[in-house]
Amino acid sequence: NDDPLWLMAAAEAATVAGDQSGYRRLRQLARTLAERDAPVFWNSYIGLFQGIPTYLAAKNAGLPAWMEPTDIFECMALADNVARTIAATSLQALDSFYGLAANGYLPVTPDSLRRNINTRMWLPNLGRYSGLLYGSPAYPVQLLSSDNAAMALAILGGVASDAMTETAVRRTPVADTGIGHCTPEWNDTLPAAPPSGLLRQALWTAVCARSGNEAAYSSAVAALLYRRLHLLTADSRPTDGSADRAVTSLILRGLLGMRFIAGGIEFAPFVPENLPGEKVVEGLRYRRSTLTIRISGTGNAISTFTIDGTPAEPFLPADMEGNHTVTITLAGASALRGVANITESAGNAMPPPPRVSWNNERTAAILPSGGNGDSRYLVYLNGTLAEEIYRDSYTLYDAPETTTALFAPVNSDNATGFAGAPYTYIPTGQRITIPAAAVGRTGTRIVSDKTAAARLVEQNRYRNRNMTFEVEAPRAGTYLLDVRYINGLGIVNRQRRAVLRRLEVNSQPAGTLVFPQLSAAWWDKNLGEQWQELAARTNSLPVRLESGSNTVTIRYHQPSPVYLDPAHNTVLIESINLTFLHS
């Protein structure tokens, strides 16, 4: 889902443009997106949005092969959550500037989402953000690798604190060619310098400027210019303008330190000491004015700032019209000399996830999927790091409650990779299974076997549109609810679009169930015959049940705008499962 990134960019463009009529259209669209996205992607149990941007879902991005669509859907990406926070913050600032009534763009306040990001995704021992939470919607595990573009956005967008910014800039490894896609890299087969790397480097350069770290900033500027010059002599050059935009970003966001707000432009210039001399930007159009900006000196301490020769605060009001000249003189001093983590490469690759085979309910064999064969793993139980082991087997303790276990490999460079597929141990009496035939009208023409059809409930816009039933909970607490359904309905759903259903518990919204329809071509993954398995499970939703009777409703949902033909919006449900987590 790239809507959050698009909305963040659109809100920034609206802030720069100052077009109130255009902004009114944008805020209405933002409200529509919020109403559509929150029921589907918001994980109220964790306090973050689920889903990942498309660049992390690409075939070579590095997600583990065990992840099926429901596993990917349950992931919580730094990029999406940061983009939503920045977009909502910008939109609220514009609402205030234009005197418009407050508009709800998130299920929570931007400050609340910001706190949740920093609590759930910051890795204090590593000095960076986790790029992804994965493995369970109730007990997600932090991936010990950053998404560096998303981390840069978190810093530039004010999500990260000053202390986090200083630590990230000081500790993130940077090579001569710039910062890597991730730290450590998710996939060692990614191109060394894809065109998108220039834009990522431009973001990181602005981050280093914001931090005031002279050493890191100088190295970031050098890496960006090196990449740009390399492209000038390369046989194949990007034709999308990304190279020029990266240099423009360096000038505006880095050297001039321009930050756009609704009322004008704030300046916080920073020129590294190895780029002395006067620099001139001419013909820069901003709303109803055309600017010439002259900057001389180095460092980030402003000696003089004038507008048309008149001393002023480092701020240009948005209501200025016509031609104007801004002159900036820097005092030649930096607030922080700083250090940079310069390395031969931007980061090592993560080890591949292991293959985990559970011999019985509590004993696992852990098989490395390549690498040097080291048997070193971090053991996560219910999302918490429980221990580090140096063996290829594990025995789970006799847990009294439902426990999800994951094993993340650690290589000789101390890089930690994705864990193997999660395993959930469910003690006796902790799971409730409700046959669909007990709560809905059975029978379907889709399945020719009448015995099998009698166990299934077909749900579409005509049949069982709203399945409402009672669940007797032996005790109050949080349960994970999932639905077992028939997979691969290519006869009905020819494009194999994911079917969505809204869940309500005791008349309160409880999230969205996703019913992917797999095919042999899904991601070109080597699934063998797995895609043809008759039954599959939806994503799991944490729900609160009271002791005794609870009313559960699975509602038919037709997305708008329509991406799935209503005639194909059909699912065959076999059972509903509820697993007790805790009181």
XYZ file of C-alpha atoms in Angstrom:
583
model
C 0.000 0.000 0.000
C 1.749 3.156 -1.202
C -1.095 5.514 -0.298
C 0.619 6.721 2.917
C 3.786 7.709 1.031
C 1.727 9.412 -1.670
C -0.320 11.329 0.902
C 2.829 12.428 2.736
C 4.251 13.806 -0.524
C 0.937 15.445 -1.440
C 0.738 17.152 1.959
C 4.276 18.499 1.521
C 3.393 19.759 -1.962
C 0.287 21.469 -0.566
C 2.399 23.107 2.139
C 4.774 24.503 -0.479
C 2.084 25.565 -2.972
C -0.225 27.430 -0.606
C -3.280 26.783 -2.800
C -6.221 26.712 -0.395
C -8.777 25.465 -2.910
C -6.462 22.650 -3.972
C -5.798 21.848 -0.343
C -9.514 21.493 0.387
C -9.702 18.754 -2.231
C -6.639 17.071 -0.753
C -8.002 17.088 2.800
C -11.234 15.489 1.603
C -9.258 12.787 -0.178
C -7.129 12.305 2.938
C -10.266 11.868 5.005
C -11.598 9.302 2.527
C -8.317 7.371 2.673
C -8.402 7.446 6.470
C -11.937 6.067 6.578
C -10.998 3.332 4.115
C -7.608 2.391 5.570
C -8.220 2.433 9.309
C -10.633 -0.550 9.398
C -8.270 -2.590 7.213
C -4.745 -1.696 8.321
C -4.993 -0.332 11.857
C -3.805 -2.774 14.537
C -5.336 -1.322 17.689
C -3.708 -4.001 19.845
C -0.192 -2.829 18.917
C -1.022 0.769 18.044
C 0.526 0.699 14.561
C -0.643 0.284 10.972
C -0.144 -3.031 9.199
C 0.949 -3.361 5.578
C 4.136 -2.595 3.682
C 5.063 -0.309 0.765
C 5.456 -1.941 -2.629
C 9.234 -1.489 -2.716
C 9.525 -3.893 0.217
C 7.226 -6.410 -1.475
C 9.294 -6.698 -4.664
C 10.572 -10.156 -5.567
C 14.191 -9.273 -4.769
C 13.476 -7.107 -1.718
C 14.425 -9.880 0.684
C 11.234 -10.918 2.470
C 11.542 -14.569 3.546
C 9.971 -17.222 1.330
C 7.815 -18.558 4.168
C 5.782 -15.360 4.202
C 2.423 -15.839 2.526
C 0.112 -12.902 1.724
C -1.481 -13.005 5.176
C 1.960 -12.923 6.836
C 2.938 -9.917 4.721
C -0.360 -8.205 5.466
C 0.282 -8.584 9.209
C 3.700 -6.893 8.963
C 4.026 -3.351 10.298
C 6.484 -1.265 8.286
C 8.368 1.761 9.549
C 7.857 3.458 6.174
C 4.058 3.311 6.245
C 3.718 4.374 9.864
C 6.178 7.242 9.525
C 4.508 8.441 6.321
C 1.078 8.417 7.975
C 2.426 10.359 10.962
C 4.095 13.008 8.806
C 1.074 13.347 6.525
C -1.371 13.762 9.418
C 0.909 16.286 11.136
C 1.228 18.349 7.943
C -2.499 18.209 7.226
C -3.386 19.303 10.745
C -0.950 22.226 10.484
C -2.572 23.301 7.205
C -6.051 22.979 8.733
C -4.964 25.293 11.538
C -3.336 27.773 9.140
C -6.444 28.012 6.964
C -8.815 28.103 9.943
C -10.502 24.834 9.016
C -12.161 22.514 11.501
C -9.972 19.705 12.774
C -10.198 16.636 10.567
C -9.490 13.111 11.777
C -6.771 11.614 9.585
C -5.764 8.795 11.973
C -7.497 6.557 14.525
C -5.194 8.210 17.105
C -3.381 11.533 17.310
C -0.124 11.934 15.346
C 1.719 12.324 18.659
C 0.325 9.006 19.870
C 1.369 7.229 16.673
C 4.786 8.887 16.925
C 5.236 7.564 20.458
C 4.174 4.069 19.396
C 6.674 4.094 16.522
C 9.500 5.105 18.838
C 8.464 2.614 21.513
C 7.878 -0.355 19.221
C 10.422 0.185 16.444
C 13.473 2.005 17.836
C 16.442 -0.300 18.563
C 18.420 1.523 21.280
C 21.251 -1.008 21.411
C 21.831 -0.667 17.653
C 21.079 3.030 17.289
C 18.543 2.659 14.491
C 14.926 1.862 13.740
C 13.619 -1.578 12.918
C 12.389 -1.500 9.349
C 9.644 -4.035 10.023
C 7.671 -5.768 12.740
C 6.617 -9.268 11.678
C 5.653 -12.745 12.792
C 2.435 -12.103 14.722
C -0.227 -9.382 14.912
C -0.273 -9.720 18.707
C 3.402 -10.424 19.468
C 5.411 -9.019 16.544
C 9.182 -9.342 16.421
C 11.468 -6.436 15.560
C 13.552 -7.018 12.457
C 17.057 -6.005 13.551
C 17.642 -4.231 10.250
C 16.672 -0.719 9.287
C 14.915 0.570 6.198
C 17.259 3.518 5.728
C 14.970 5.616 3.531
C 12.160 5.222 6.074
C 14.542 6.052 8.919
C 15.580 9.215 7.087
C 11.922 10.198 6.720
C 11.377 9.558 10.438
C 14.183 11.979 11.262
C 13.265 14.654 8.723
C 9.575 14.403 9.622
C 10.140 14.935 13.331
C 9.229 11.405 14.428
C 12.689 10.708 15.864
C 13.970 12.675 18.848
C 17.182 14.709 18.676
C 18.999 12.011 20.650
C 17.797 9.308 18.243
C 18.897 11.427 15.283
C 22.370 11.982 16.708
C 22.799 8.269 17.442
C 21.514 7.106 14.048
C 23.768 9.495 12.120
C 26.806 8.545 14.174
C 26.302 4.766 14.030
C 24.758 4.017 10.620
C 27.484 2.629 8.302
C 28.101 4.642 5.148
C 30.355 3.626 2.247
C 32.048 5.859 -0.326
C 28.983 5.356 -2.511
C 26.593 6.299 0.281
C 24.123 4.652 2.591
C 22.714 1.226 1.824
C 19.100 0.262 1.235
C 18.991 -1.407 4.655
C 21.402 -1.906 7.548
C 22.238 -4.753 7.368
C 21.030 -5.469 3.841
C 18.026 -7.767 3.557
C 19.301 -9.254 0.324
C 22.906 -9.409 -0.885
C 21.782 -9.704 -4.528
C 20.373 -6.174 -4.754
C 22.174 -3.885 -7.229
C 24.989 -1.930 -5.627
C 23.666 1.457 -6.710
C 20.117 1.397 -8.079
C 18.750 4.741 -9.301
C 16.592 4.955 -6.178
C 19.826 4.952 -4.203
C 20.406 8.567 -5.231
C 17.155 9.705 -3.685
C 17.848 7.663 -0.565
C 21.283 9.284 -0.358
C 19.699 12.722 -0.790
C 17.407 12.019 2.156
C 20.326 10.846 4.270
C 22.343 13.934 3.346
C 19.489 16.116 4.606
C 19.408 14.022 7.793
C 23.120 14.589 8.390
C 22.658 18.318 7.823
C 19.780 18.354 10.306
C 21.931 16.574 12.906
C 24.761 19.113 12.710
C 27.349 16.313 12.458
C 30.060 17.831 10.228
C 31.916 14.572 9.583
C 28.793 12.613 8.630
C 27.425 15.493 6.547
C 30.659 15.937 4.580
C 30.832 12.223 3.798
C 27.152 12.184 2.789
C 27.582 15.155 0.433
C 30.667 13.535 -1.103
C 28.819 10.237 -1.626
C 25.866 11.974 -3.274
C 28.047 13.981 -5.646
C 30.127 10.885 -6.412
C 27.006 8.978 -7.420
C 25.768 11.868 -9.534
C 29.089 12.221 -11.360
C 29.276 8.463 -11.849
C 25.924 8.556 -13.649
C 27.185 11.249 -16.017
C 29.770 8.800 -17.359
C 27.699 5.619 -17.114
C 26.452 3.800 -20.207
C 22.895 3.794 -18.881
C 21.549 6.841 -17.104
C 18.266 7.254 -15.247
C 15.708 9.014 -17.414
C 13.184 9.707 -14.659
C 14.931 12.829 -13.371
C 15.913 11.188 -10.081
C 19.552 12.233 -10.427
C 18.686 15.910 -10.879
C 16.138 15.811 -8.060
C 18.736 14.362 -5.719
C 21.136 17.254 -6.344
C 18.281 19.757 -6.036
C 17.412 18.202 -2.681
C 21.038 18.593 -1.564
C 20.947 22.294 -2.396
C 17.537 23.109 -0.936
C 17.327 20.746 2.050
C 21.026 20.493 2.827
C 23.086 23.553 1.918
C 20.221 26.022 2.373
C 18.400 23.987 5.028
C 14.993 25.023 3.723
C 11.980 23.739 5.629
C 8.574 24.575 4.225
C 5.686 25.386 6.546
C 2.274 26.844 5.764
C 3.386 30.392 6.567
C 6.674 30.439 4.674
C 10.184 28.995 4.530
C 12.471 28.429 7.496
C 16.220 28.404 6.786
C 18.801 26.330 8.690
C 21.749 26.314 6.235
C 24.729 24.010 6.564
C 27.664 24.121 4.144
C 30.450 21.582 4.790
C 33.912 23.026 5.213
C 35.169 21.307 2.049
C 32.722 23.361 -0.085
C 33.851 26.955 0.542
C 33.024 29.980 -1.609
C 29.829 31.746 -2.622
C 26.969 29.727 -4.048
C 24.042 31.267 -5.906
C 20.587 29.873 -6.647
C 18.713 31.955 -9.204
C 15.138 31.882 -10.467
C 13.746 29.799 -7.602
C 9.970 30.199 -7.764
C 8.034 30.108 -4.523
C 4.329 30.876 -4.670
C 4.074 34.462 -6.022
C 7.753 35.300 -5.693
C 10.956 34.539 -7.569
C 14.036 34.182 -5.396
C 17.758 34.653 -5.798
C 19.592 33.093 -2.869
C 23.271 33.811 -2.190
C 25.114 31.883 0.489
C 28.774 32.185 1.482
C 30.932 30.699 4.201
C 30.815 27.255 5.784
C 29.338 25.636 8.856
C 25.826 26.034 10.232
C 26.117 29.177 12.358
C 24.440 32.130 10.616
C 26.392 35.395 10.782
C 23.962 37.488 8.717
C 20.642 36.825 6.996
C 19.101 39.535 4.838
C 16.116 39.854 2.516
C 16.722 42.505 -0.142
C 19.531 43.908 2.013
C 17.425 44.182 5.171
C 18.492 42.071 8.173
C 15.857 39.498 9.082
C 15.260 36.285 10.958
C 16.091 33.183 8.849
C 12.522 33.007 7.587
C 10.849 34.021 4.321
C 7.125 34.891 4.654
C 4.822 33.122 2.221
C 2.957 36.308 1.233
C 5.918 37.981 -0.472
C 5.487 38.734 -4.166
C 7.821 39.633 -7.010
C 11.612 39.292 -7.186
C 13.619 39.085 -3.963
C 17.207 38.356 -2.972
C 18.096 36.375 0.129
C 21.706 36.682 1.282
C 23.160 34.330 3.886
C 26.613 34.520 5.432
C 27.804 31.636 7.587
C 30.250 32.122 10.436
C 32.490 29.199 9.523
C 31.673 27.105 12.586
C 29.719 23.909 13.103
C 27.756 23.031 16.192
C 29.172 19.502 16.264
C 32.351 18.203 14.702
C 30.973 14.711 15.051
C 32.061 11.349 13.732
C 30.877 9.176 10.872
C 30.802 5.393 10.552
C 32.708 5.089 7.265
C 33.016 1.510 5.998
C 34.166 -0.243 2.838
C 30.580 -1.289 2.177
C 27.316 0.169 3.389
C 26.535 -2.942 5.407
C 26.699 -6.731 5.465
C 23.841 -8.906 4.273
C 21.592 -10.631 6.769
C 21.815 -14.419 7.029
C 18.867 -16.270 5.464
C 16.088 -17.493 7.747
C 16.416 -21.058 9.024
C 14.039 -23.909 8.305
C 12.397 -25.029 11.516
C 10.878 -28.484 11.917
C 8.846 -29.236 15.037
C 9.238 -32.911 15.876
C 6.437 -32.642 18.424
C 4.531 -29.861 20.146
C 7.554 -28.620 22.101
C 10.730 -29.853 20.363
C 12.193 -28.173 17.272
C 15.053 -28.910 14.883
C 16.593 -25.750 13.395
C 18.206 -26.137 9.986
C 20.299 -23.289 8.522
C 19.311 -22.216 4.998
C 22.838 -21.548 3.775
C 25.723 -19.399 4.892
C 28.580 -20.710 6.983
C 26.466 -23.168 8.920
C 26.882 -21.435 12.279
C 24.216 -22.538 14.738
C 23.547 -19.267 16.514
C 20.010 -18.028 16.972
C 18.001 -15.473 18.886
C 14.911 -17.093 20.398
C 11.780 -14.960 20.561
C 8.809 -16.062 22.647
C 5.656 -13.994 22.205
C 7.646 -11.221 20.576
C 10.199 -10.898 23.392
C 13.840 -11.939 23.116
C 14.058 -14.884 25.502
C 17.595 -16.178 24.939
C 20.461 -16.713 22.503
C 21.337 -20.302 21.666
C 24.324 -21.937 19.953
C 22.724 -25.200 18.851
C 20.401 -26.525 16.179
C 17.634 -27.750 18.465
C 15.265 -26.203 20.958
C 12.817 -27.433 23.565
C 9.998 -25.113 24.515
C 9.152 -25.018 28.193
C 5.769 -26.320 29.316
C 4.066 -22.989 28.694
C 0.720 -22.548 30.465
C -0.519 -20.090 27.817
C -0.402 -19.848 24.038
C 3.194 -19.141 22.993
C 4.582 -18.128 19.598
C 8.234 -19.039 18.997
C 10.591 -17.686 16.324
C 14.297 -18.316 15.712
C 16.358 -15.544 14.089
C 19.831 -16.465 12.758
C 22.969 -14.522 13.679
C 26.048 -14.736 11.433
C 29.744 -14.282 12.185
C 29.443 -10.537 11.498
C 26.758 -10.305 14.204
C 24.113 -9.490 11.616
C 20.706 -10.896 12.532
C 18.326 -12.029 9.804
C 14.658 -12.767 9.462
C 13.437 -15.547 11.710
C 12.107 -18.772 10.306
C 8.366 -19.324 10.080
C 6.641 -18.725 13.438
C 5.313 -21.653 15.430
C 2.461 -21.314 17.910
C 2.150 -23.740 20.801
C -1.452 -23.962 21.999
C -2.025 -25.758 25.325
C -5.066 -27.972 25.696
C -8.268 -26.012 26.190
C -6.908 -22.723 24.847
C -8.535 -22.898 21.411
C -12.172 -22.657 20.354
C -13.087 -24.004 16.907
C -16.530 -23.243 15.511
C -17.569 -25.138 12.357
C -19.011 -22.746 9.806
C -21.835 -25.203 9.236
C -22.980 -24.542 12.801
C -23.419 -20.796 12.296
C -24.326 -20.266 8.633
C -26.423 -21.659 5.795
C -24.352 -24.411 4.194
C -24.126 -25.623 0.637
C -22.477 -24.288 -2.493
C -22.465 -25.068 -6.193
C -18.787 -24.189 -6.420
C -17.761 -27.501 -4.821
C -19.261 -30.507 -6.605
C -18.701 -32.937 -3.721
C -21.928 -32.671 -1.719
C -20.335 -34.041 1.442
C -17.625 -31.389 1.316
C -20.107 -28.666 0.350
C -22.196 -29.489 3.402
C -19.297 -28.413 5.629
C -18.850 -25.069 3.874
C -20.638 -21.749 4.118
C -20.588 -19.662 0.956
C -20.555 -15.939 1.708
C -21.224 -13.356 -0.980
C -23.579 -10.435 -1.529
C -26.566 -12.794 -1.704
C -25.774 -15.715 0.618
C -24.826 -15.363 4.282
C -24.035 -11.699 3.677
C -23.717 -11.090 7.426
C -22.770 -14.154 9.479
C -23.715 -13.474 13.093
C -23.216 -16.076 15.806
C -22.566 -16.478 19.518
C -19.243 -17.535 21.018
C -19.120 -18.922 24.549
C -15.811 -17.815 26.047
C -14.698 -19.809 29.115
C -12.949 -16.701 30.454
C -12.553 -13.043 29.614
C -9.434 -11.981 27.788
C -7.700 -11.383 24.470
C -8.134 -14.016 21.768
C -6.705 -14.360 18.260
C -9.457 -14.945 15.714
C -8.806 -16.413 12.280
C -10.944 -18.112 9.643
C -10.176 -21.318 7.766
C -11.447 -21.092 4.195
C -11.188 -22.691 0.769
C -8.249 -21.349 -1.210
C -7.762 -20.938 -4.958
C -11.284 -20.113 -6.163
C -10.051 -19.470 -9.685
C -13.382 -20.587 -11.128
C -15.176 -17.754 -9.352
C -12.424 -15.217 -8.692
C -10.455 -15.416 -11.933
C -8.052 -12.584 -11.066
C -7.536 -14.121 -7.625
C -8.117 -10.833 -5.838
C -8.017 -10.939 -2.047
C -11.492 -10.979 -0.531
C -12.110 -8.737 2.500
C -14.597 -9.210 5.317
C -15.290 -6.878 8.248
C -15.274 -8.382 11.731
C -17.367 -7.147 14.646
C -17.265 -8.413 18.211
C -20.077 -7.431 20.552
C -21.204 -4.787 18.035
C -17.757 -3.143 17.958
C -15.455 -3.092 14.881
C -12.603 -5.568 15.373
C -10.686 -5.308 12.095
C -10.679 -6.781 8.613
C -10.196 -10.421 7.640
C -8.185 -10.961 4.454
C -8.825 -14.042 2.301
C -5.997 -14.257 -0.300
C -6.550 -16.534 -3.293
C -3.158 -18.001 -4.166
C -2.056 -19.238 -7.569
C 0.975 -21.018 -8.989
C 2.245 -17.689 -10.300
C 2.114 -15.979 -6.913
C 5.378 -14.076 -6.675
C 7.011 -16.773 -8.825
C 7.847 -18.454 -5.544
C 8.867 -22.085 -5.430
C 5.818 -23.273 -3.524
C 5.574 -26.617 -5.243
C 1.973 -27.783 -4.935
C 1.299 -25.718 -1.815
C -0.806 -23.205 -3.732
C -3.230 -25.998 -4.582
C -3.941 -26.916 -0.971
C -7.659 -26.918 -0.369
C -7.744 -24.876 2.827
C -5.930 -21.775 4.008
C -6.170 -19.379 6.938
C -6.858 -15.672 7.009
C -4.840 -13.167 8.961
C -5.350 -13.280 12.724
C -7.093 -10.467 14.596
C -6.655 -9.848 18.338
C -10.141 -9.483 19.843
C -11.482 -8.985 23.346
C -14.072 -11.504 24.560
C -16.019 -11.338 27.787
C -16.637 -14.397 29.903
C -19.773 -16.116 28.661
C -21.677 -15.268 25.492
C -20.193 -12.917 22.872
C -21.757 -11.870 19.573
C -19.450 -12.139 16.544
C -20.333 -10.928 13.051
C -18.425 -11.494 9.801
C -19.766 -8.900 7.355
C -19.607 -8.978 3.576
C -17.464 -6.088 2.341
C -17.278 -4.632 -1.156
C -14.240 -2.338 -1.492
C -14.728 1.118 -2.974
C -13.351 1.989 -5.439
C -14.150 -1.453 -6.829
C -11.034 -3.551 -7.429
C -12.942 -6.831 -7.135
C -16.038 -7.507 -9.224
C -18.991 -8.012 -6.814
C -19.862 -11.166 -8.757
C -16.463 -12.593 -7.766
C -16.508 -11.398 -4.153
C -17.123 -14.867 -2.768
C -15.489 -16.908 -0.043
C -16.132 -20.448 1.235
C -15.720 -20.619 5.009
C -14.962 -23.890 6.769
C -14.430 -22.834 10.397
C -13.760 -19.944 12.768
C -10.956 -20.331 15.308
C -10.307 -18.374 18.501
C -7.068 -18.883 20.436
C -6.771 -17.560 23.984
C -3.758 -15.299 24.576
C -4.121 -13.736 28.013
C -6.608 -12.272 30.469
